[in-house]
CSV table of C-alpha atoms in Angstrom, one decimal:
chain,number,residue,atom,x,y,z
S,592,UNK,CA,97.8,109.3,82.0
S,593,UNK,CA,98.1,108.5,85.7
S,594,UNK,CA,95.2,109.1,88.0
S,595,UNK,CA,95.6,112.3,90.1
S,596,UNK,CA,94.8,112.7,93.7
S,597,UNK,CA,91.9,115.1,92.9
S,598,UNK,CA,90.5,112.4,90.6
S,599,UNK,CA,90.8,109.6,93.1
S,600,UNK,CA,89.7,111.3,96.3
S,601,UNK,CA,85.9,111.1,95.7
S,602,UNK,CA,86.0,107.3,95.2
S,603,UNK,CA,88.2,106.8,98.3
S,604,UNK,CA,85.9,108.9,100.4
S,605,UNK,CA,82.8,107.1,99.1
S,606,UNK,CA,84.4,103.7,99.9
S,607,UNK,CA,85.2,104.9,103.5
S,608,UNK,CA,81.6,106.2,104.0
S,609,UNK,CA,80.2,102.8,103.1
S,610,UNK,CA,82.2,101.1,105.9
S,611,UNK,CA,80.2,101.3,109.2
S,612,UNK,CA,82.6,102.3,111.9
S,613,UNK,CA,80.0,103.5,114.5
S,614,UNK,CA,81.5,104.2,117.9
S,615,UNK,CA,78.8,104.2,120.6
S,616,UNK,CA,81.3,104.7,123.4
S,617,UNK,CA,80.4,101.1,124.7
S,618,UNK,CA,82.8,98.5,123.6
S,619,UNK,CA,80.1,95.8,123.5
S,620,UNK,CA,78.0,97.8,120.9
S,621,UNK,CA,80.8,99.6,119.0
S,622,UNK,CA,81.3,98.3,115.5
S,623,UNK,CA,85.0,99.1,115.5
S,624,UNK,CA,87.5,100.5,113.0
S,625,UNK,CA,89.2,97.3,111.8
S,626,UNK,CA,87.5,97.0,108.4
S,627,UNK,CA,88.2,100.7,107.6
S,628,UNK,CA,91.8,100.3,108.8
S,629,UNK,CA,92.2,97.3,106.5
S,630,UNK,CA,90.9,99.3,103.6
S,631,UNK,CA,93.5,102.0,104.3
S,632,UNK,CA,96.1,99.3,104.6
S,633,UNK,CA,95.2,98.0,101.2
S,634,UNK,CA,95.4,101.4,99.6
S,635,UNK,CA,98.8,101.9,101.1
S,636,UNK,CA,99.9,98.4,100.0
S,637,UNK,CA,99.0,99.3,96.4
S,638,UNK,CA,101.2,102.3,96.7
S,639,UNK,CA,104.1,100.5,98.3
S,640,UNK,CA,103.9,102.4,101.5
S,641,UNK,CA,104.9,100.5,104.6
S,642,UNK,CA,102.7,100.8,107.8
S,643,UNK,CA,102.0,99.2,111.1
S,644,UNK,CA,98.6,98.3,112.4
S,645,UNK,CA,97.9,97.8,116.1
S,646,UNK,CA,94.7,96.8,117.8
S,647,UNK,CA,94.0,98.3,121.2
S,648,UNK,CA,91.1,96.0,121.7
S,649,UNK,CA,89.2,93.6,119.5
S,650,UNK,CA,88.2,95.4,116.2
S,651,UNK,CA,89.7,98.7,117.5
S,652,UNK,CA,92.5,99.2,114.9
S,653,UNK,CA,95.0,102.0,114.5
S,654,UNK,CA,97.4,102.3,111.6
S,655,UNK,CA,100.6,104.4,111.3
S,656,UNK,CA,102.9,104.9,108.3
S,657,UNK,CA,106.0,107.0,107.8
S,658,UNK,CA,107.0,108.4,104.5
S,659,UNK,CA,110.7,109.3,104.5
S,660,UNK,CA,111.5,112.9,103.6
S,661,UNK,CA,114.5,114.4,101.7
S,662,UNK,CA,115.9,116.0,104.9
S,663,UNK,CA,115.5,113.4,107.7
S,664,UNK,CA,117.2,115.7,110.2
S,665,UNK,CA,114.1,117.9,110.3
S,666,UNK,CA,111.2,117.4,112.6
S,667,UNK,CA,108.5,115.2,111.1
S,668,UNK,CA,105.0,116.3,110.3
S,669,UNK,CA,102.2,114.2,111.7
S,670,UNK,CA,99.0,114.0,109.6
S,671,UNK,CA,96.2,112.3,111.5
S,672,UNK,CA,92.6,111.4,110.9
S,673,UNK,CA,90.2,109.1,112.9
S,674,UNK,CA,88.3,106.3,111.3
S,675,UNK,CA,85.4,106.0,113.8
S,676,UNK,CA,82.1,107.9,113.5
S,677,UNK,CA,79.2,108.7,115.9
S,678,UNK,CA,76.0,106.8,115.5
S,679,UNK,CA,73.4,107.7,112.9
S,680,UNK,CA,69.7,106.8,112.9
S,681,UNK,CA,68.6,106.0,109.4
S,682,UNK,CA,65.0,107.0,110.2
S,683,UNK,CA,66.2,110.6,110.6
S,684,UNK,CA,68.2,110.8,107.4
S,685,UNK,CA,67.0,111.5,103.8
S,686,UNK,CA,69.6,108.9,102.6
S,687,UNK,CA,71.2,105.8,104.0
S,688,UNK,CA,73.9,107.2,106.3
S,689,UNK,CA,76.3,104.5,105.2
S,690,UNK,CA,75.5,104.6,101.5
S,691,UNK,CA,78.2,107.1,100.4
S,692,UNK,CA,75.5,108.4,98.0
S,693,UNK,CA,76.5,111.2,95.6
S,694,UNK,CA,73.8,113.8,94.8
S,695,UNK,CA,73.4,117.5,94.4
S,696,UNK,CA,77.2,117.9,94.2
S,697,UNK,CA,77.8,116.3,97.7
S,698,UNK,CA,78.9,113.0,99.1
S,699,UNK,CA,76.4,112.0,101.8
S,700,UNK,CA,77.1,109.8,104.8
S,701,UNK,CA,78.1,109.6,108.4
S,702,UNK,CA,81.7,110.7,108.6
S,703,UNK,CA,81.6,112.9,105.5
S,704,UNK,CA,83.1,115.8,107.3
S,705,UNK,CA,84.0,114.1,110.6
S,706,UNK,CA,86.3,113.0,109.2
S,707,UNK,CA,86.5,110.5,106.4
S,708,UNK,CA,86.8,113.3,104.0
S,709,UNK,CA,90.3,114.2,105.3
S,710,UNK,CA,91.2,110.5,105.6
S,711,UNK,CA,90.5,110.2,101.9
S,712,UNK,CA,92.5,113.4,101.1
S,713,UNK,CA,95.5,112.0,102.9
S,714,UNK,CA,95.3,108.7,101.1
S,715,UNK,CA,94.8,110.3,97.7
S,716,UNK,CA,97.8,112.6,98.1
S,717,UNK,CA,100.3,110.0,99.3
S,718,UNK,CA,99.2,107.5,96.6
S,719,UNK,CA,99.9,110.1,94.0
S,720,UNK,CA,103.3,110.8,95.5
S,721,UNK,CA,104.1,107.1,95.2
S,722,UNK,CA,102.9,106.9,91.6
S,723,UNK,CA,105.2,109.8,90.6
S,724,UNK,CA,108.1,109.0,92.9
S,725,UNK,CA,107.8,112.3,94.8
S,726,UNK,CA,109.8,112.6,98.1
S,727,UNK,CA,108.5,115.2,100.6
S,728,UNK,CA,110.9,117.7,102.1
S,729,UNK,CA,110.7,116.1,105.6
S,730,UNK,CA,109.3,112.9,107.1
S,731,UNK,CA,105.5,112.7,106.9
S,732,UNK,CA,103.9,110.4,109.5
S,733,UNK,CA,100.3,109.2,108.8
S,734,UNK,CA,98.1,108.1,111.7
S,735,UNK,CA,94.6,106.7,111.1
S,736,UNK,CA,93.1,106.3,114.6
S,737,UNK,CA,90.3,104.6,116.5
S,738,UNK,CA,88.0,105.9,119.2
S,739,UNK,CA,88.3,109.7,118.7
S,740,UNK,CA,84.6,110.1,119.1
S,741,UNK,CA,84.5,108.5,122.6
S,742,UNK,CA,87.5,109.8,124.5
S,743,UNK,CA,90.5,108.4,122.4
S,744,UNK,CA,91.3,105.6,124.9
S,745,UNK,CA,91.5,103.0,122.2
S,746,UNK,CA,93.0,105.3,119.6
S,747,UNK,CA,95.5,108.2,119.9
S,748,UNK,CA,95.9,107.8,123.6
S,749,UNK,CA,96.7,104.1,123.0
S,750,UNK,CA,99.4,105.1,120.4
S,751,UNK,CA,100.9,107.6,122.8
S,752,UNK,CA,101.0,105.1,125.6
S,753,UNK,CA,102.0,101.9,123.8
S,754,UNK,CA,103.6,102.8,120.4
S,755,UNK,CA,105.2,106.2,121.0
S,756,UNK,CA,108.2,105.1,118.9
S,757,UNK,CA,106.0,105.3,115.8
S,758,UNK,CA,105.7,109.1,116.4
S,759,UNK,CA,109.4,109.7,117.1
S,760,UNK,CA,110.6,113.0,115.7
S,761,UNK,CA,107.2,114.5,115.1
S,762,UNK,CA,107.3,118.2,116.0
S,763,UNK,CA,104.1,119.4,114.3
S,764,UNK,CA,100.7,117.9,113.4
S,765,UNK,CA,97.7,118.7,111.3
S,766,UNK,CA,94.2,117.1,111.8
S,767,UNK,CA,90.6,117.9,111.7
S,768,UNK,CA,88.2,120.8,112.1
S,769,UNK,CA,90.3,123.6,110.6
S,770,UNK,CA,91.1,125.0,107.2
S,771,UNK,CA,87.5,125.3,106.1
S,772,UNK,CA,86.1,128.5,104.6
S,773,UNK,CA,83.7,131.2,105.8
S,774,UNK,CA,82.6,133.4,103.0
S,775,UNK,CA,82.6,137.1,103.7
S,776,UNK,CA,81.9,138.2,100.1
S,777,UNK,CA,82.7,137.1,96.5
S,778,UNK,CA,86.3,138.2,96.9
S,779,UNK,CA,87.1,137.2,100.5
S,780,UNK,CA,86.9,133.9,102.3
S,781,UNK,CA,88.2,133.4,105.8
S,782,UNK,CA,89.8,130.0,106.4
S,783,UNK,CA,89.7,129.1,110.1
S,784,UNK,CA,92.8,127.3,111.3
S,785,UNK,CA,92.4,125.6,114.7
S,786,UNK,CA,95.2,126.6,117.0
S,787,UNK,CA,93.5,125.7,120.3
S,788,UNK,CA,91.0,123.3,121.8
S,789,UNK,CA,88.9,123.5,124.9
S,790,UNK,CA,89.6,121.0,127.6
S,791,UNK,CA,87.3,118.1,128.3
S,792,UNK,CA,86.0,116.8,131.6
S,793,UNK,CA,83.2,114.2,131.7
S,794,UNK,CA,81.8,114.3,135.2
S,795,UNK,CA,79.4,112.0,137.0
S,796,UNK,CA,77.2,113.6,139.7
S,797,UNK,CA,75.9,111.3,142.5
S,798,UNK,CA,73.2,112.2,145.0
S,799,UNK,CA,72.3,109.9,147.8
S,800,UNK,CA,69.2,109.7,150.0
S,801,UNK,CA,67.0,107.4,152.1
S,802,UNK,CA,65.4,104.7,150.0
S,803,UNK,CA,61.7,104.0,150.6
S,804,UNK,CA,58.3,103.3,149.2
S,805,UNK,CA,57.0,105.5,146.5
S,806,UNK,CA,53.7,106.1,148.2
S,807,UNK,CA,55.1,107.7,151.3
S,808,UNK,CA,55.9,111.4,152.0
S,809,UNK,CA,59.7,111.4,151.5
S,810,UNK,CA,61.9,114.5,152.1
S,811,UNK,CA,65.3,112.8,151.6
S,812,UNK,CA,64.9,111.8,147.9
S,813,UNK,CA,68.1,111.3,145.9
S,814,UNK,CA,66.3,111.8,142.6
S,815,UNK,CA,65.0,115.2,143.7
S,816,UNK,CA,68.4,116.3,145.0
S,817,UNK,CA,70.1,115.2,141.8
S,818,UNK,CA,67.4,116.8,139.5
S,819,UNK,CA,67.7,120.1,141.3
S,820,UNK,CA,71.5,120.1,140.9
S,821,UNK,CA,71.3,119.1,137.3
S,822,UNK,CA,68.8,121.8,136.5
S,823,UNK,CA,71.1,124.4,138.1
S,824,UNK,CA,74.0,123.3,136.0
S,825,UNK,CA,72.0,123.2,132.8
S,826,UNK,CA,70.7,126.8,133.3
S,827,UNK,CA,74.0,128.3,134.6
S,828,UNK,CA,75.8,130.6,132.2
S,829,UNK,CA,79.5,130.8,132.9
S,830,UNK,CA,81.1,134.3,132.4
S,831,UNK,CA,82.8,135.4,129.2
S,832,UNK,CA,86.6,134.8,129.1
S,833,UNK,CA,88.5,136.0,126.1
S,834,UNK,CA,91.6,133.8,125.5
S,835,UNK,CA,94.6,134.9,123.4
S,836,UNK,CA,93.4,132.8,120.4
S,837,UNK,CA,89.9,134.2,120.6
S,838,UNK,CA,91.2,137.8,121.0
S,839,UNK,CA,93.3,137.3,117.8
S,840,UNK,CA,90.3,135.7,116.0
S,841,UNK,CA,88.1,138.6,116.9
S,842,UNK,CA,90.7,141.2,115.8
S,843,UNK,CA,91.1,139.5,112.4
S,844,UNK,CA,87.3,139.0,111.9
S,845,UNK,CA,86.6,142.6,112.7
S,846,UNK,CA,89.2,143.7,110.1
S,847,UNK,CA,87.7,141.3,107.5
S,848,UNK,CA,84.1,142.4,108.2
S,849,UNK,CA,85.0,146.1,108.5
S,850,UNK,CA,83.4,146.4,112.0
S,851,UNK,CA,84.7,147.5,115.4
S,852,UNK,CA,84.7,144.6,117.9
S,853,UNK,CA,85.1,145.1,121.6
S,854,UNK,CA,87.2,142.0,122.6
S,855,UNK,CA,85.8,142.2,126.1
S,856,UNK,CA,82.2,142.1,124.8
S,857,UNK,CA,82.5,139.5,122.0
S,858,UNK,CA,78.9,138.2,122.0
S,859,UNK,CA,77.7,141.0,119.7
S,860,UNK,CA,80.3,140.1,117.1
S,861,UNK,CA,79.7,136.3,117.4
S,862,UNK,CA,76.0,136.8,116.6
S,863,UNK,CA,77.0,138.2,113.2
S,864,UNK,CA,78.9,135.2,112.1
S,865,UNK,CA,76.0,133.3,110.6
S,866,UNK,CA,76.7,129.5,110.1
S,867,UNK,CA,79.8,129.4,112.3
S,868,UNK,CA,78.2,131.3,115.2
S,869,UNK,CA,77.6,128.1,117.1
S,870,UNK,CA,81.2,127.0,116.6
S,871,UNK,CA,82.6,130.3,117.9
S,872,UNK,CA,80.0,131.1,120.5
S,873,UNK,CA,81.1,128.2,122.7
S,874,UNK,CA,84.7,129.4,122.7
S,875,UNK,CA,84.1,132.5,124.8
S,876,UNK,CA,83.1,130.8,128.0
S,877,UNK,CA,83.3,127.5,129.8
S,878,UNK,CA,80.4,125.2,129.4
S,879,UNK,CA,78.7,122.3,131.3
S,880,UNK,CA,75.9,120.4,129.8
S,881,UNK,CA,73.9,117.6,131.4
S,882,UNK,CA,73.7,114.6,129.0
S,883,UNK,CA,72.5,111.5,130.9
S,884,UNK,CA,70.4,110.6,133.9
S,885,UNK,CA,70.3,107.3,135.8
S,886,UNK,CA,68.3,106.3,138.9
S,887,UNK,CA,66.0,103.7,140.3
S,888,UNK,CA,65.1,100.1,139.5
S,889,UNK,CA,61.3,100.0,140.1
S,890,UNK,CA,58.5,102.4,139.6
S,891,UNK,CA,57.3,102.4,143.2
S,892,UNK,CA,60.7,102.4,144.9
S,893,UNK,CA,62.5,105.6,145.8
S,894,UNK,CA,66.2,104.8,145.1
S,895,UNK,CA,69.0,105.6,147.5
S,896,UNK,CA,71.2,106.9,144.8
S,897,UNK,CA,70.8,108.9,141.6
S,898,UNK,CA,73.5,109.8,139.0
S,899,UNK,CA,73.9,112.2,136.1
S,900,UNK,CA,76.6,112.8,133.4
S,901,UNK,CA,77.8,116.3,132.7
S,902,UNK,CA,79.8,117.2,129.6
S,903,UNK,CA,82.2,120.0,130.6
S,904,UNK,CA,84.4,122.0,128.2
S,905,UNK,CA,87.0,124.4,129.6
S,906,UNK,CA,89.0,127.2,128.1
S,907,UNK,CA,92.8,127.1,128.2
S,908,UNK,CA,94.0,128.0,131.6
S,909,UNK,CA,90.5,128.0,133.1
S,910,UNK,CA,90.1,124.4,134.5
S,911,UNK,CA,90.6,125.2,138.2
S,912,UNK,CA,88.4,128.4,138.1
S,913,UNK,CA,85.7,126.4,136.3
S,914,UNK,CA,85.7,123.6,138.8
S,915,UNK,CA,85.4,126.0,141.7
S,916,UNK,CA,82.5,127.7,140.1
S,917,UNK,CA,80.8,124.5,139.1
S,918,UNK,CA,81.1,123.2,142.7
S,919,UNK,CA,79.2,126.2,143.9
S,920,UNK,CA,76.5,125.7,141.3
S,921,UNK,CA,76.1,122.0,142.1
S,922,UNK,CA,76.1,122.5,145.9
S,923,UNK,CA,77.9,120.7,148.7
S,924,UNK,CA,75.7,117.6,149.0
S,925,UNK,CA,76.3,116.1,145.5
S,926,UNK,CA,79.4,114.0,144.9
S,927,UNK,CA,81.5,114.9,141.8
S,928,UNK,CA,83.4,112.1,140.0
S,929,UNK,CA,85.8,112.7,137.1
S,930,UNK,CA,85.3,110.0,134.5
S,931,UNK,CA,87.5,111.3,131.7
S,932,UNK,CA,89.7,114.4,131.7
S,933,UNK,CA,91.8,115.9,128.9
S,934,UNK,CA,93.5,119.3,129.2
S,935,UNK,CA,93.0,122.2,126.8
S,936,UNK,CA,95.6,122.8,124.2
S,937,UNK,CA,96.8,126.0,122.5
S,938,UNK,CA,99.6,127.1,120.2
S,939,UNK,CA,100.6,130.3,118.5
S,940,UNK,CA,99.4,131.3,115.1
S,941,UNK,CA,102.7,131.7,113.5
S,942,UNK,CA,105.8,130.0,112.0
S,943,UNK,CA,106.7,128.4,108.7
S,944,UNK,CA,103.9,125.8,108.8
S,945,UNK,CA,101.3,128.4,109.4
S,946,UNK,CA,102.7,130.5,106.6
S,947,UNK,CA,102.7,127.5,104.3
S,948,UNK,CA,99.0,126.9,105.1
S,949,UNK,CA,98.1,130.4,104.0
S,950,UNK,CA,100.2,130.1,100.8
S,951,UNK,CA,98.7,126.8,99.9
S,952,UNK,CA,95.2,128.1,100.3
S,953,UNK,CA,95.8,131.3,98.3
S,954,UNK,CA,97.3,129.3,95.5
S,955,UNK,CA,93.9,127.6,95.1
S,956,UNK,CA,91.7,130.4,96.2
S,957,UNK,CA,93.1,134.0,95.7
S,958,UNK,CA,90.4,135.3,98.1
S,959,UNK,CA,91.6,133.2,101.0
S,960,UNK,CA,92.7,134.7,104.3
S,961,UNK,CA,93.7,132.5,107.3
S,962,UNK,CA,92.7,133.3,110.8
S,963,UNK,CA,93.2,131.3,114.1
S,964,UNK,CA,90.4,130.0,116.1
S,965,UNK,CA,89.7,128.0,119.3
S,966,UNK,CA,87.6,124.9,118.9
S,967,UNK,CA,84.9,124.2,121.4
S,968,UNK,CA,85.2,120.4,121.1
S,969,UNK,CA,88.2,118.1,121.0
S,970,UNK,CA,90.3,116.0,118.7
S,971,UNK,CA,93.2,113.6,118.7
S,972,UNK,CA,95.4,116.6,119.1
S,973,UNK,CA,94.9,116.4,122.8
S,974,UNK,CA,96.8,113.1,123.0
S,975,UNK,CA,99.5,114.0,120.5
S,976,UNK,CA,100.1,117.4,122.2
S,977,UNK,CA,101.2,115.5,125.3
S,978,UNK,CA,104.3,114.5,123.3
S,979,UNK,CA,105.2,118.1,122.8
S,980,UNK,CA,103.8,118.1,119.2
S,981,UNK,CA,102.5,121.5,118.1
S,982,UNK,CA,99.0,120.7,116.8
S,983,UNK,CA,96.8,122.5,114.3
S,984,UNK,CA,93.4,121.8,112.8
S,985,UNK,CA,93.8,122.0,109.1
S,986,UNK,CA,91.7,119.7,106.9
S,987,UNK,CA,91.1,122.2,104.0
S,988,UNK,CA,87.7,122.6,102.4
S,989,UNK,CA,86.2,125.4,100.3
S,990,UNK,CA,82.5,125.4,101.3
S,991,UNK,CA,79.5,126.8,99.5
S,992,UNK,CA,78.5,130.2,101.2
S,993,UNK,CA,75.1,128.9,102.2
S,994,UNK,CA,76.2,125.6,103.8
S,995,UNK,CA,75.6,125.4,107.5
S,996,UNK,CA,78.9,123.5,108.1
S,997,UNK,CA,78.7,123.5,111.9
S,998,UNK,CA,75.3,121.8,111.9
S,999,UNK,CA,76.7,118.9,110.0
S,1000,UNK,CA,79.1,117.7,112.8
S,1001,UNK,CA,77.3,114.8,114.4
S,1002,UNK,CA,74.2,116.0,112.6
S,1003,UNK,CA,71.5,114.6,110.3
S,1004,UNK,CA,72.3,114.3,106.5
S,1005,UNK,CA,76.0,114.9,107.0
S,1006,UNK,CA,77.7,115.6,103.6
S,1007,UNK,CA,80.7,117.1,102.0
S,1008,UNK,CA,80.9,119.0,98.7
S,1009,UNK,CA,82.7,117.0,96.0
S,1010,UNK,CA,84.4,120.1,94.7
S,1011,UNK,CA,85.4,120.9,98.2
S,1012,UNK,CA,87.1,117.5,98.5
S,1013,UNK,CA,89.1,118.1,95.3
S,1014,UNK,CA,90.0,121.6,96.5
S,1015,UNK,CA,91.2,120.1,99.8
S,1016,UNK,CA,93.4,117.5,98.1
S,1017,UNK,CA,95.1,120.2,96.0
S,1018,UNK,CA,95.7,122.4,99.1
S,1019,UNK,CA,96.9,119.5,101.2
S,1020,UNK,CA,99.4,118.4,98.5
S,1021,UNK,CA,100.7,122.0,98.2
S,1022,UNK,CA,101.1,122.3,102.0
S,1023,UNK,CA,103.0,119.0,102.4
S,1024,UNK,CA,105.3,119.8,99.5
S,1025,UNK,CA,106.2,123.3,101.0
S,1026,UNK,CA,106.4,122.6,104.7
């Protein structure tokens, strides 16, 4: 008998986890995605699936393949996953973060849920199609990208800028951080489908002052001015703003939980969401978090300049209001520099693809109910959406009720349930066959 996608996915995911693709955000220290892309290429070669691989910089490889569909006049579906991962300190983990170890029903390793699990699902599904001669109803374009974890410059943005032709005809896309389960009870699981993402704005703040000797009385100190501004930003709480996606999410969650939710006072409801509260809590307001500080070159010299990095995430339609409020918080004497900006994206929770997602989930889990949500972070969808592609987060996983899924993203002991991987392959296959 031929190997099925569900039987193959665990081994593919394990192989990918054992390939270190650490992305530090610094090209000089980033490992790069080339080895992982070559692994993907070999798996596609075995299946007779043609692809193109393009490096945006040394070791920063991106791979795109197109599987022709039965009706080539229809818009193509883009299925994308990134190959890079954030750094992992082995001293903090209970297993080697690049071991791909299987224990306690999980595959452990950096990238297990962000997002080599979905990369493995994609490969397993299309390889099974090739073995059985299956032709999907429309073109399916696969994109395995670099650099999602550090701004997408060498990955999806590079493809959009330099190789847009590989994405010709794509009208819809599915990618990471959606399609995962939240257990309400034994008979009901909510599967969160990402229909929106907050915008990203990485800022650098610069304060200047009069340099001098560290032993003197010094009222014009750049470090002091910067520290005061950063502290104000870090302690500031932006007001609640309920976007259309969040309003619909709250309505559907309230119905599922059997509780009345005031959409204009959502914090009470969010507090009841257990393991996903952190994911949802950041979607009801803009955020600005200090992440880095830089100043000085000698212990006894007061520098003339001090800088800080602020990671800002803005709700759809809120970027200008956010910047005005942030400017007031920072104050007039600190310079604001925009290092990297990406707009928020949002689409409606409806249409044939969304209906197919729900049907595919229910076929594997009769207790499944899909609901839209706004993601507080960002994905490659930000780049692909600039081409007019309607983007969703749908990398299906049925999760154990007690697993704190949100804590695993960029967290210690990242892991994915093996049965969840097999479930995801079956759902993904059904979706691609019916959409």
